[in-house]
C-alpha cells in the first residue's frame, strides 16, 4: 500500500531533550516536506526537500533540523525542544517534483512540557 | 497581510446544498492552486489542483482560479454529510516549486 508513515504518532517530552520524528514513504517520491498545524494558524511549512541531499527552509524553520540522506526517509530533528514547539506535525511527499499533489502522513502529536 | 486568506467559518449547510468555499492570495507569482480536505484527526488529502487561471471539475467538486482578482474557489454540488471536514486552500510555485502555503482552513458541516 502506498503510504507515508510517521513515528512516533504521539510523543510527550520535556524541554531541551533532543528528539527525532521519522518520516518514510514507499512511493519513490523525490519531494518531501514537513508541516506543523496549530489552532488559528493553520498548516505551516517547516522544511522541504526536492531530492536527496537537497533541503530548504519553509516558513517556520527555526528550532528544527532535517536531513535527506536517502530518498524514502526525511526525519525531523528538534535539538532542544521548547513548549512553543508543541504542535501536530505532518510529513508529506510528492511525485510531481514540487509542492503540489502532496500525499500526507497521519501526523505526530508532540507535547513539550 | 497573510499570503493566503481563508474564512475559517464554521460553515453549516443542509444535505444537498451547493457549497462555496473561497480564498484570496496576495502574491501573483504563484501558479499552482490546490484544495485539500482534512477529516478530524487525519492528515490532509488532496482534492484537486489547478494550474494558473481556469476551472477544473471532478465529480461534485469544481475548483476555480481567477488570477486577475487573486481569488480561489471550491464548489461542492449536492453536498453530503460525508463532506463534513476542514477544507484548506493552498498555493505553490512562484520562486520555488518546493514552497507550499496554506490558508487557515474552513470547517464545513453538512447536516442530514
mmCIF file with all atom_site columns, C-alpha atoms in Angstrom:
data_model
loop_
_atom_site.group_PDB
_atom_site.id
_atom_site.type_symbol
_atom_site.label_atom_id
_atom_site.label_alt_id
_atom_site.label_comp_id
_atom_site.label_asym_id
_atom_site.label_entity_id
_atom_site.label_seq_id
_atom_site.pdbx_PDB_ins_code
_atom_site.Cartn_x
_atom_site.Cartn_y
_atom_site.Cartn_z
_atom_site.occupancy
_atom_site.B_iso_or_equiv
_atom_site.pdbx_formal_charge
_atom_site.auth_seq_id
_atom_site.auth_comp_id
_atom_site.auth_asym_id
_atom_site.auth_atom_id
_atom_site.pdbx_PDB_model_num
ATOM 1   C CA . UNK A 1 1   ? 0.000   0.000  0.000   1.00 0.00 ? 1   UNK A CA 1
ATOM 2   C CA . UNK A 1 2   ? 1.327   3.423  -0.974  1.00 0.00 ? 2   UNK A CA 1
ATOM 3   C CA . UNK A 1 3   ? 1.767   5.476  2.149   1.00 0.00 ? 3   UNK A CA 1
ATOM 4   C CA . UNK A 1 4   ? 3.672   7.991  4.216   1.00 0.00 ? 4   UNK A CA 1
ATOM 5   C CA . UNK A 1 5   ? 4.422   6.753  7.711   1.00 0.00 ? 5   UNK A CA 1
ATOM 6   C CA . UNK A 1 6   ? 5.432   8.807  10.725  1.00 0.00 ? 6   UNK A CA 1
ATOM 7   C CA . UNK A 1 7   ? 6.816   7.673  14.064  1.00 0.00 ? 7   UNK A CA 1
ATOM 8   C CA . UNK A 1 8   ? 6.011   8.166  16.793  1.00 0.00 ? 8   UNK A CA 1
ATOM 9   C CA . UNK A 1 9   ? 2.360   9.131  16.408  1.00 0.00 ? 9   UNK A CA 1
ATOM 10  C CA . UNK A 1 10  ? 2.231   10.629 19.884  1.00 0.00 ? 10  UNK A CA 1
ATOM 11  C CA . UNK A 1 11  ? 5.093   11.967 21.980  1.00 0.00 ? 11  UNK A CA 1
ATOM 12  C CA . UNK A 1 12  ? 5.298   13.795 25.287  1.00 0.00 ? 12  UNK A CA 1
ATOM 13  C CA . UNK A 1 13  ? 8.728   15.098 26.189  1.00 0.00 ? 13  UNK A CA 1
ATOM 14  C CA . UNK A 1 14  ? 10.447  17.751 28.283  1.00 0.00 ? 14  UNK A CA 1
ATOM 15  C CA . UNK A 1 15  ? 12.143  20.972 27.326  1.00 0.00 ? 15  UNK A CA 1
ATOM 16  C CA . UNK A 1 16  ? 15.649  20.508 25.974  1.00 0.00 ? 16  UNK A CA 1
ATOM 17  C CA . UNK A 1 17  ? 15.559  16.761 25.364  1.00 0.00 ? 17  UNK A CA 1
ATOM 18  C CA . UNK A 1 18  ? 16.565  16.102 21.766  1.00 0.00 ? 18  UNK A CA 1
ATOM 19  C CA . UNK A 1 19  ? 14.093  14.156 19.699  1.00 0.00 ? 19  UNK A CA 1
ATOM 20  C CA . UNK A 1 20  ? 13.627  12.883 16.160  1.00 0.00 ? 20  UNK A CA 1
ATOM 21  C CA . UNK A 1 21  ? 10.359  12.289 14.347  1.00 0.00 ? 21  UNK A CA 1
ATOM 22  C CA . UNK A 1 22  ? 10.819  9.877  11.477  1.00 0.00 ? 22  UNK A CA 1
ATOM 23  C CA . UNK A 1 23  ? 9.053   10.039 8.130   1.00 0.00 ? 23  UNK A CA 1
ATOM 24  C CA . UNK A 1 24  ? 9.196   7.379  5.463   1.00 0.00 ? 24  UNK A CA 1
ATOM 25  C CA . UNK A 1 25  ? 7.450   6.979  2.103   1.00 0.00 ? 25  UNK A CA 1
ATOM 26  C CA . UNK A 1 26  ? 7.278   3.910  -0.122  1.00 0.00 ? 26  UNK A CA 1
ATOM 27  C CA . UNK A 1 27  ? 6.308   5.652  -3.359  1.00 0.00 ? 27  UNK A CA 1
ATOM 28  C CA . UNK A 1 28  ? 9.791   6.594  -4.595  1.00 0.00 ? 28  UNK A CA 1
ATOM 29  C CA . UNK A 1 29  ? 8.854   10.276 -4.391  1.00 0.00 ? 29  UNK A CA 1
ATOM 30  C CA . UNK A 1 30  ? 11.598  12.841 -4.846  1.00 0.00 ? 30  UNK A CA 1
ATOM 31  C CA . UNK A 1 31  ? 9.872   15.644 -2.925  1.00 0.00 ? 31  UNK A CA 1
ATOM 32  C CA . UNK A 1 32  ? 9.216   15.509 0.827   1.00 0.00 ? 32  UNK A CA 1
ATOM 33  C CA . UNK A 1 33  ? 8.164   18.156 3.320   1.00 0.00 ? 33  UNK A CA 1
ATOM 34  C CA . UNK A 1 34  ? 7.335   18.803 6.978   1.00 0.00 ? 34  UNK A CA 1
ATOM 35  C CA . UNK A 1 35  ? 4.473   20.931 8.342   1.00 0.00 ? 35  UNK A CA 1
ATOM 36  C CA . UNK A 1 36  ? 3.135   21.900 11.704  1.00 0.00 ? 36  UNK A CA 1
ATOM 37  C CA . UNK A 1 37  ? -0.530  22.577 12.377  1.00 0.00 ? 37  UNK A CA 1
ATOM 38  C CA . UNK A 1 38  ? -1.674  24.867 15.174  1.00 0.00 ? 38  UNK A CA 1
ATOM 39  C CA . UNK A 1 39  ? -5.164  26.148 16.026  1.00 0.00 ? 39  UNK A CA 1
ATOM 40  C CA . UNK A 1 40  ? -5.785  29.527 14.477  1.00 0.00 ? 40  UNK A CA 1
ATOM 41  C CA . UNK A 1 41  ? -2.545  29.395 12.464  1.00 0.00 ? 41  UNK A CA 1
ATOM 42  C CA . UNK A 1 42  ? -3.312  26.519 10.115  1.00 0.00 ? 42  UNK A CA 1
ATOM 43  C CA . UNK A 1 43  ? -0.683  24.388 8.417   1.00 0.00 ? 43  UNK A CA 1
ATOM 44  C CA . UNK A 1 44  ? 2.757   25.948 8.056   1.00 0.00 ? 44  UNK A CA 1
ATOM 45  C CA . UNK A 1 45  ? 5.696   24.525 6.183   1.00 0.00 ? 45  UNK A CA 1
ATOM 46  C CA . UNK A 1 46  ? 8.857   23.878 8.211   1.00 0.00 ? 46  UNK A CA 1
ATOM 47  C CA . UNK A 1 47  ? 11.318  22.403 5.688   1.00 0.00 ? 47  UNK A CA 1
ATOM 48  C CA . UNK A 1 48  ? 11.149  20.711 2.349   1.00 0.00 ? 48  UNK A CA 1
ATOM 49  C CA . UNK A 1 49  ? 13.423  18.560 0.229   1.00 0.00 ? 49  UNK A CA 1
ATOM 50  C CA . UNK A 1 50  ? 13.357  18.468 -3.546  1.00 0.00 ? 50  UNK A CA 1
ATOM 51  C CA . UNK A 1 51  ? 15.633  15.401 -3.645  1.00 0.00 ? 51  UNK A CA 1
ATOM 52  C CA . UNK A 1 52  ? 18.336  13.522 -1.749  1.00 0.00 ? 52  UNK A CA 1
ATOM 53  C CA . UNK A 1 53  ? 20.800  15.916 -0.078  1.00 0.00 ? 53  UNK A CA 1
ATOM 54  C CA . UNK A 1 54  ? 18.683  18.927 -1.196  1.00 0.00 ? 54  UNK A CA 1
ATOM 55  C CA . UNK A 1 55  ? 16.753  20.681 1.573   1.00 0.00 ? 55  UNK A CA 1
ATOM 56  C CA . UNK A 1 56  ? 15.401  24.185 2.005   1.00 0.00 ? 56  UNK A CA 1
ATOM 57  C CA . UNK A 1 57  ? 13.573  26.251 4.585   1.00 0.00 ? 57  UNK A CA 1
ATOM 58  C CA . UNK A 1 58  ? 9.853   26.716 4.642   1.00 0.00 ? 58  UNK A CA 1
ATOM 59  C CA . UNK A 1 59  ? 8.050   29.436 6.563   1.00 0.00 ? 59  UNK A CA 1
ATOM 60  C CA . UNK A 1 60  ? 8.839   28.333 10.133  1.00 0.00 ? 60  UNK A CA 1
ATOM 61  C CA . UNK A 1 61  ? 12.246  26.551 10.206  1.00 0.00 ? 61  UNK A CA 1
ATOM 62  C CA . UNK A 1 62  ? 13.542  27.970 13.492  1.00 0.00 ? 62  UNK A CA 1
ATOM 63  C CA . UNK A 1 63  ? 14.296  25.286 16.077  1.00 0.00 ? 63  UNK A CA 1
ATOM 64  C CA . UNK A 1 64  ? 14.164  22.411 13.574  1.00 0.00 ? 64  UNK A CA 1
ATOM 65  C CA . UNK A 1 65  ? 16.684  20.458 11.533  1.00 0.00 ? 65  UNK A CA 1
ATOM 66  C CA . UNK A 1 66  ? 16.192  17.989 8.713   1.00 0.00 ? 66  UNK A CA 1
ATOM 67  C CA . UNK A 1 67  ? 18.333  15.667 6.651   1.00 0.00 ? 67  UNK A CA 1
ATOM 68  C CA . UNK A 1 68  ? 17.681  13.727 3.464   1.00 0.00 ? 68  UNK A CA 1
ATOM 69  C CA . UNK A 1 69  ? 20.301  11.058 3.085   1.00 0.00 ? 69  UNK A CA 1
ATOM 70  C CA . UNK A 1 70  ? 18.091  8.608  1.235   1.00 0.00 ? 70  UNK A CA 1
ATOM 71  C CA . UNK A 1 71  ? 15.050  9.057  -0.938  1.00 0.00 ? 71  UNK A CA 1
ATOM 72  C CA . UNK A 1 72  ? 12.488  7.333  1.252   1.00 0.00 ? 72  UNK A CA 1
ATOM 73  C CA . UNK A 1 73  ? 13.314  8.986  4.607   1.00 0.00 ? 73  UNK A CA 1
ATOM 74  C CA . UNK A 1 74  ? 13.087  12.575 5.809   1.00 0.00 ? 74  UNK A CA 1
ATOM 75  C CA . UNK A 1 75  ? 13.489  12.842 9.591   1.00 0.00 ? 75  UNK A CA 1
ATOM 76  C CA . UNK A 1 76  ? 12.624  15.982 11.557  1.00 0.00 ? 76  UNK A CA 1
ATOM 77  C CA . UNK A 1 77  ? 15.027  16.767 14.382  1.00 0.00 ? 77  UNK A CA 1
ATOM 78  C CA . UNK A 1 78  ? 14.341  19.001 17.370  1.00 0.00 ? 78  UNK A CA 1
ATOM 79  C CA . UNK A 1 79  ? 17.726  19.520 19.021  1.00 0.00 ? 79  UNK A CA 1
ATOM 80  C CA . UNK A 1 80  ? 16.385  21.389 22.046  1.00 0.00 ? 80  UNK A CA 1
ATOM 81  C CA . UNK A 1 81  ? 12.583  21.296 22.074  1.00 0.00 ? 81  UNK A CA 1
ATOM 82  C CA . UNK A 1 82  ? 10.660  24.106 23.721  1.00 0.00 ? 82  UNK A CA 1
ATOM 83  C CA . UNK A 1 83  ? 6.981   24.327 24.732  1.00 0.00 ? 83  UNK A CA 1
ATOM 84  C CA . UNK A 1 84  ? 6.189   26.528 21.703  1.00 0.00 ? 84  UNK A CA 1
ATOM 85  C CA . UNK A 1 85  ? 7.003   23.520 19.525  1.00 0.00 ? 85  UNK A CA 1
ATOM 86  C CA . UNK A 1 86  ? 4.022   21.665 20.946  1.00 0.00 ? 86  UNK A CA 1
ATOM 87  C CA . UNK A 1 87  ? 2.015   21.001 17.826  1.00 0.00 ? 87  UNK A CA 1
ATOM 88  C CA . UNK A 1 88  ? 0.635   18.470 15.346  1.00 0.00 ? 88  UNK A CA 1
ATOM 89  C CA . UNK A 1 89  ? 3.290   17.616 12.763  1.00 0.00 ? 89  UNK A CA 1
ATOM 90  C CA . UNK A 1 90  ? 2.690   16.254 9.277   1.00 0.00 ? 90  UNK A CA 1
ATOM 91  C CA . UNK A 1 91  ? 5.115   14.822 6.785   1.00 0.00 ? 91  UNK A CA 1
ATOM 92  C CA . UNK A 1 92  ? 4.232   14.753 3.093   1.00 0.00 ? 92  UNK A CA 1
ATOM 93  C CA . UNK A 1 93  ? 5.682   13.581 -0.191  1.00 0.00 ? 93  UNK A CA 1
ATOM 94  C CA . UNK A 1 94  ? 5.003   14.222 -3.850  1.00 0.00 ? 94  UNK A CA 1
ATOM 95  C CA . UNK A 1 95  ? 5.822   12.654 -7.192  1.00 0.00 ? 95  UNK A CA 1
ATOM 96  C CA . UNK A 1 96  ? 5.223   15.890 -9.042  1.00 0.00 ? 96  UNK A CA 1
ATOM 97  C CA . UNK A 1 97  ? 8.700   17.287 -8.462  1.00 0.00 ? 97  UNK A CA 1
ATOM 98  C CA . UNK A 1 98  ? 7.227   20.128 -6.470  1.00 0.00 ? 98  UNK A CA 1
ATOM 99  C CA . UNK A 1 99  ? 4.873   21.064 -3.666  1.00 0.00 ? 99  UNK A CA 1
ATOM 100 C CA . UNK A 1 100 ? 1.632   20.413 -5.486  1.00 0.00 ? 100 UNK A CA 1
ATOM 101 C CA . UNK A 1 101 ? -0.020  16.973 -5.419  1.00 0.00 ? 101 UNK A CA 1
ATOM 102 C CA . UNK A 1 102 ? 1.347   16.151 -1.959  1.00 0.00 ? 102 UNK A CA 1
ATOM 103 C CA . UNK A 1 103 ? 0.408   12.984 -0.110  1.00 0.00 ? 103 UNK A CA 1
ATOM 104 C CA . UNK A 1 104 ? 0.305   13.441 3.681   1.00 0.00 ? 104 UNK A CA 1
ATOM 105 C CA . UNK A 1 105 ? 1.159   11.148 6.549   1.00 0.00 ? 105 UNK A CA 1
ATOM 106 C CA . UNK A 1 106 ? -1.137  10.553 9.552   1.00 0.00 ? 106 UNK A CA 1
ATOM 107 C CA . UNK A 1 107 ? 0.503   13.135 11.810  1.00 0.00 ? 107 UNK A CA 1
ATOM 108 C CA . UNK A 1 108 ? 2.562   13.182 15.007  1.00 0.00 ? 108 UNK A CA 1
ATOM 109 C CA . UNK A 1 109 ? 1.189   14.937 18.046  1.00 0.00 ? 109 UNK A CA 1
ATOM 110 C CA . UNK A 1 110 ? 4.060   16.370 20.064  1.00 0.00 ? 110 UNK A CA 1
ATOM 111 C CA . UNK A 1 111 ? 3.769   17.865 23.524  1.00 0.00 ? 111 UNK A CA 1
ATOM 112 C CA . UNK A 1 112 ? 6.796   19.600 25.064  1.00 0.00 ? 112 UNK A CA 1
ATOM 113 C CA . UNK A 1 113 ? 6.474   20.230 28.790  1.00 0.00 ? 113 UNK A CA 1
ATOM 114 C CA . UNK B 2 1   ? -1.179  40.525 5.259   1.00 0.00 ? 1   UNK B CA 1
ATOM 115 C CA . UNK B 2 2   ? -1.239  36.723 5.129   1.00 0.00 ? 2   UNK B CA 1
ATOM 116 C CA . UNK B 2 3   ? -0.191  35.162 1.832   1.00 0.00 ? 3   UNK B CA 1
ATOM 117 C CA . UNK B 2 4   ? -3.410  33.140 1.683   1.00 0.00 ? 4   UNK B CA 1
ATOM 118 C CA . UNK B 2 5   ? -6.572  34.304 3.429   1.00 0.00 ? 5   UNK B CA 1
ATOM 119 C CA . UNK B 2 6   ? -9.430  31.915 4.072   1.00 0.00 ? 6   UNK B CA 1
ATOM 120 C CA . UNK B 2 7   ? -12.613 32.420 6.046   1.00 0.00 ? 7   UNK B CA 1
ATOM 121 C CA . UNK B 2 8   ? -12.385 29.856 8.869   1.00 0.00 ? 8   UNK B CA 1
ATOM 122 C CA . UNK B 2 9   ? -16.163 29.576 9.147   1.00 0.00 ? 9   UNK B CA 1
ATOM 123 C CA . UNK B 2 10  ? -17.579 27.396 10.536  1.00 0.00 ? 10  UNK B CA 1
ATOM 124 C CA . UNK B 2 11  ? -19.990 26.792 7.695   1.00 0.00 ? 11  UNK B CA 1
ATOM 125 C CA . UNK B 2 12  ? -23.091 24.669 8.238   1.00 0.00 ? 12  UNK B CA 1
ATOM 126 C CA . UNK B 2 13  ? -25.358 23.625 5.347   1.00 0.00 ? 13  UNK B CA 1
ATOM 127 C CA . UNK B 2 14  ? -28.169 21.119 4.786   1.00 0.00 ? 14  UNK B CA 1
ATOM 128 C CA . UNK B 2 15  ? -27.571 17.993 2.760   1.00 0.00 ? 15  UNK B CA 1
ATOM 129 C CA . UNK B 2 16  ? -27.928 18.637 -0.961  1.00 0.00 ? 16  UNK B CA 1
ATOM 130 C CA . UNK B 2 17  ? -26.864 22.281 -0.787  1.00 0.00 ? 17  UNK B CA 1
ATOM 131 C CA . UNK B 2 18  ? -24.270 23.856 -3.057  1.00 0.00 ? 18  UNK B CA 1
ATOM 132 C CA . UNK B 2 19  ? -21.248 24.888 -1.013  1.00 0.00 ? 19  UNK B CA 1
ATOM 133 C CA . UNK B 2 20  ? -18.891 27.679 -1.993  1.00 0.00 ? 20  UNK B CA 1
ATOM 134 C CA . UNK B 2 21  ? -15.503 27.933 -0.280  1.00 0.00 ? 21  UNK B CA 1
ATOM 135 C CA . UNK B 2 22  ? -13.211 30.834 -1.045  1.00 0.00 ? 22  UNK B CA 1
ATOM 136 C CA . UNK B 2 23  ? -9.669  32.083 -0.587  1.00 0.00 ? 23  UNK B CA 1
ATOM 137 C CA . UNK B 2 24  ? -7.723  35.133 -1.613  1.00 0.00 ? 24  UNK B CA 1
ATOM 138 C CA . UNK B 2 25  ? -3.991  35.364 -2.045  1.00 0.00 ? 25  UNK B CA 1
ATOM 139 C CA . UNK B 2 26  ? -1.560  38.230 -2.307  1.00 0.00 ? 26  UNK B CA 1
ATOM 140 C CA . UNK B 2 27  ? 1.377   37.086 -4.485  1.00 0.00 ? 27  UNK B CA 1
ATOM 141 C CA . UNK B 2 28  ? 0.581   36.874 -8.174  1.00 0.00 ? 28  UNK B CA 1
ATOM 142 C CA . UNK B 2 29  ? 3.733   34.824 -8.893  1.00 0.00 ? 29  UNK B CA 1
ATOM 143 C CA . UNK B 2 30  ? 2.146   31.550 -7.757  1.00 0.00 ? 30  UNK B CA 1
ATOM 144 C CA . UNK B 2 31  ? 0.900   29.215 -10.469 1.00 0.00 ? 31  UNK B CA 1
ATOM 145 C CA . UNK B 2 32  ? -0.423  26.112 -8.692  1.00 0.00 ? 32  UNK B CA 1
ATOM 146 C CA . UNK B 2 33  ? -3.550  26.250 -6.568  1.00 0.00 ? 33  UNK B CA 1
ATOM 147 C CA . UNK B 2 34  ? -4.812  23.373 -4.502  1.00 0.00 ? 34  UNK B CA 1
ATOM 148 C CA . UNK B 2 35  ? -7.703  22.288 -2.342  1.00 0.00 ? 35  UNK B CA 1
ATOM 149 C CA . UNK B 2 36  ? -7.163  19.771 0.449   1.00 0.00 ? 36  UNK B CA 1
ATOM 150 C CA . UNK B 2 37  ? -9.745  18.112 2.660   1.00 0.00 ? 37  UNK B CA 1
ATOM 151 C CA . UNK B 2 38  ? -8.919  17.166 6.239   1.00 0.00 ? 38  UNK B CA 1
ATOM 152 C CA . UNK B 2 39  ? -11.101 14.948 8.362   1.00 0.00 ? 39  UNK B CA 1
ATOM 153 C CA . UNK B 2 40  ? -10.819 15.150 12.130  1.00 0.00 ? 40  UNK B CA 1
ATOM 154 C CA . UNK B 2 41  ? -7.593  13.545 13.443  1.00 0.00 ? 41  UNK B CA 1
ATOM 155 C CA . UNK B 2 42  ? -6.371  12.738 9.919   1.00 0.00 ? 42  UNK B CA 1
ATOM 156 C CA . UNK B 2 43  ? -3.784  14.163 7.542   1.00 0.00 ? 43  UNK B CA 1
ATOM 157 C CA . UNK B 2 44  ? -4.925  16.429 4.690   1.00 0.00 ? 44  UNK B CA 1
ATOM 158 C CA . UNK B 2 45  ? -5.798  14.733 1.406   1.00 0.00 ? 45  UNK B CA 1
ATOM 159 C CA . UNK B 2 46  ? -5.556  16.419 -1.964  1.00 0.00 ? 46  UNK B CA 1
ATOM 160 C CA . UNK B 2 47  ? -8.923  17.027 -3.640  1.00 0.00 ? 47  UNK B CA 1
ATOM 161 C CA . UNK B 2 48  ? -7.676  18.747 -6.768  1.00 0.00 ? 48  UNK B CA 1
ATOM 162 C CA . UNK B 2 49  ? -5.228  21.263 -8.080  1.00 0.00 ? 49  UNK B CA 1
ATOM 163 C CA . UNK B 2 50  ? -5.312  23.748 -10.936 1.00 0.00 ? 50  UNK B CA 1
ATOM 164 C CA . UNK B 2 51  ? -2.550  25.435 -12.839 1.00 0.00 ? 51  UNK B CA 1
ATOM 165 C CA . UNK B 2 52  ? -2.913  29.178 -13.474 1.00 0.00 ? 52  UNK B CA 1
ATOM 166 C CA . UNK B 2 53  ? -6.425  30.512 -14.098 1.00 0.00 ? 53  UNK B CA 1
ATOM 167 C CA . UNK B 2 54  ? -9.442  28.471 -15.045 1.00 0.00 ? 54  UNK B CA 1
ATOM 168 C CA . UNK B 2 55  ? -11.812 25.791 -13.850 1.00 0.00 ? 55  UNK B CA 1
ATOM 169 C CA . UNK B 2 56  ? -11.342 22.131 -13.056 1.00 0.00 ? 56  UNK B CA 1
ATOM 170 C CA . UNK B 2 57  ? -14.137 19.700 -12.329 1.00 0.00 ? 57  UNK B CA 1
ATOM 171 C CA . UNK B 2 58  ? -14.029 16.322 -10.587 1.00 0.00 ? 58  UNK B CA 1
ATOM 172 C CA . UNK B 2 59  ? -17.382 14.769 -9.868  1.00 0.00 ? 59  UNK B CA 1
ATOM 173 C CA . UNK B 2 60  ? -19.275 17.011 -7.464  1.00 0.00 ? 60  UNK B CA 1
ATOM 174 C CA . UNK B 2 61  ? -16.273 19.278 -6.948  1.00 0.00 ? 61  UNK B CA 1
ATOM 175 C CA . UNK B 2 62  ? -15.257 22.268 -9.071  1.00 0.00 ? 62  UNK B CA 1
ATOM 176 C CA . UNK B 2 63  ? -12.148 24.349 -8.437  1.00 0.00 ? 63  UNK B CA 1
ATOM 177 C CA . UNK B 2 64  ? -11.891 27.814 -9.894  1.00 0.00 ? 64  UNK B CA 1
ATOM 178 C CA . UNK B 2 65  ? -8.946  30.198 -10.025 1.00 0.00 ? 65  UNK B CA 1
ATOM 179 C CA . UNK B 2 66  ? -9.145  33.830 -11.077 1.00 0.00 ? 66  UNK B CA 1
ATOM 180 C CA . UNK B 2 67  ? -5.582  35.165 -11.168 1.00 0.00 ? 67  UNK B CA 1
ATOM 181 C CA . UNK B 2 68  ? -6.705  38.666 -12.119 1.00 0.00 ? 68  UNK B CA 1
ATOM 182 C CA . UNK B 2 69  ? -8.525  39.056 -8.807  1.00 0.00 ? 69  UNK B CA 1
ATOM 183 C CA . UNK B 2 70  ? -6.289  36.580 -6.865  1.00 0.00 ? 70  UNK B CA 1
ATOM 184 C CA . UNK B 2 71  ? -9.316  34.520 -5.908  1.00 0.00 ? 71  UNK B CA 1
ATOM 185 C CA . UNK B 2 72  ? -9.554  30.736 -5.426  1.00 0.00 ? 72  UNK B CA 1
ATOM 186 C CA . UNK B 2 73  ? -12.878 28.939 -5.074  1.00 0.00 ? 73  UNK B CA 1
ATOM 187 C CA . UNK B 2 74  ? -14.126 25.415 -4.459  1.00 0.00 ? 74  UNK B CA 1
ATOM 188 C CA . UNK B 2 75  ? -17.737 24.495 -5.206  1.00 0.00 ? 75  UNK B CA 1
ATOM 189 C CA . UNK B 2 76  ? -19.334 21.341 -3.876  1.00 0.00 ? 76  UNK B CA 1
ATOM 190 C CA . UNK B 2 77  ? -22.584 20.310 -5.528  1.00 0.00 ? 77  UNK B CA 1
ATOM 191 C CA . UNK B 2 78  ? -25.173 18.079 -3.854  1.00 0.00 ? 78  UNK B CA 1
ATOM 192 C CA . UNK B 2 79  ? -23.244 18.186 -0.585  1.00 0.00 ? 79  UNK B CA 1
ATOM 193 C CA . UNK B 2 80  ? -23.297 15.077 1.596   1.00 0.00 ? 80  UNK B CA 1
ATOM 194 C CA . UNK B 2 81  ? -22.739 14.535 5.337   1.00 0.00 ? 81  UNK B CA 1
ATOM 195 C CA . UNK B 2 82  ? -19.513 12.737 4.374   1.00 0.00 ? 82  UNK B CA 1
ATOM 196 C CA . UNK B 2 83  ? -18.254 16.081 3.003   1.00 0.00 ? 83  UNK B CA 1
ATOM 197 C CA . UNK B 2 84  ? -18.118 17.412 6.570   1.00 0.00 ? 84  UNK B CA 1
ATOM 198 C CA . UNK B 2 85  ? -14.455 18.267 7.101   1.00 0.00 ? 85  UNK B CA 1
ATOM 199 C CA . UNK B 2 86  ? -11.994 21.129 7.109   1.00 0.00 ? 86  UNK B CA 1
ATOM 200 C CA . UNK B 2 87  ? -11.166 22.414 3.623   1.00 0.00 ? 87  UNK B CA 1
ATOM 201 C CA . UNK B 2 88  ? -7.779  24.011 3.042   1.00 0.00 ? 88  UNK B CA 1
ATOM 202 C CA . UNK B 2 89  ? -6.738  26.067 0.059   1.00 0.00 ? 89  UNK B CA 1
ATOM 203 C CA . UNK B 2 90  ? -3.054  26.363 -0.826  1.00 0.00 ? 90  UNK B CA 1
ATOM 204 C CA . UNK B 2 91  ? -0.718  27.687 -3.451  1.00 0.00 ? 91  UNK B CA 1
ATOM 205 C CA . UNK B 2 92  ? 2.721   26.709 -4.710  1.00 0.00 ? 92  UNK B CA 1
ATOM 206 C CA . UNK B 2 93  ? 5.149   27.769 -7.385  1.00 0.00 ? 93  UNK B CA 1
ATOM 207 C CA . UNK B 2 94  ? 6.420   31.290 -7.731  1.00 0.00 ? 94  UNK B CA 1
ATOM 208 C CA . UNK B 2 95  ? 10.129  31.433 -6.990  1.00 0.00 ? 95  UNK B CA 1
ATOM 209 C CA . UNK B 2 96  ? 10.242  27.901 -5.616  1.00 0.00 ? 96  UNK B CA 1
ATOM 210 C CA . UNK B 2 97  ? 8.204   24.866 -6.576  1.00 0.00 ? 97  UNK B CA 1
ATOM 211 C CA . UNK B 2 98  ? 9.003   23.431 -3.171  1.00 0.00 ? 98  UNK B CA 1
ATOM 212 C CA . UNK B 2 99  ? 7.193   26.012 -1.068  1.00 0.00 ? 99  UNK B CA 1
ATOM 213 C CA . UNK B 2 100 ? 3.557   25.487 -0.204  1.00 0.00 ? 100 UNK B CA 1
ATOM 214 C CA . UNK B 2 101 ? 1.417   27.998 1.661   1.00 0.00 ? 101 UNK B CA 1
ATOM 215 C CA . UNK B 2 102 ? -1.946  27.062 3.156   1.00 0.00 ? 102 UNK B CA 1
ATOM 216 C CA . UNK B 2 103 ? -4.938  29.119 4.142   1.00 0.00 ? 103 UNK B CA 1
ATOM 217 C CA . UNK B 2 104 ? -6.288  28.660 7.662   1.00 0.00 ? 104 UNK B CA 1
ATOM 218 C CA . UNK B 2 105 ? -8.945  26.188 6.564   1.00 0.00 ? 105 UNK B CA 1
ATOM 219 C CA . UNK B 2 106 ? -12.769 26.357 6.580   1.00 0.00 ? 106 UNK B CA 1
ATOM 220 C CA . UNK B 2 107 ? -14.706 23.966 8.802   1.00 0.00 ? 107 UNK B CA 1
ATOM 221 C CA . UNK B 2 108 ? -17.721 22.618 6.900   1.00 0.00 ? 108 UNK B CA 1
ATOM 222 C CA . UNK B 2 109 ? -20.602 20.672 8.402   1.00 0.00 ? 109 UNK B CA 1
ATOM 223 C CA . UNK B 2 110 ? -23.273 19.137 6.163   1.00 0.00 ? 110 UNK B CA 1
ATOM 224 C CA . UNK B 2 111 ? -26.247 18.054 8.226   1.00 0.00 ? 111 UNK B CA 1
ATOM 225 C CA . UNK B 2 112 ? -28.785 15.440 7.065   1.00 0.00 ? 112 UNK B CA 1
#
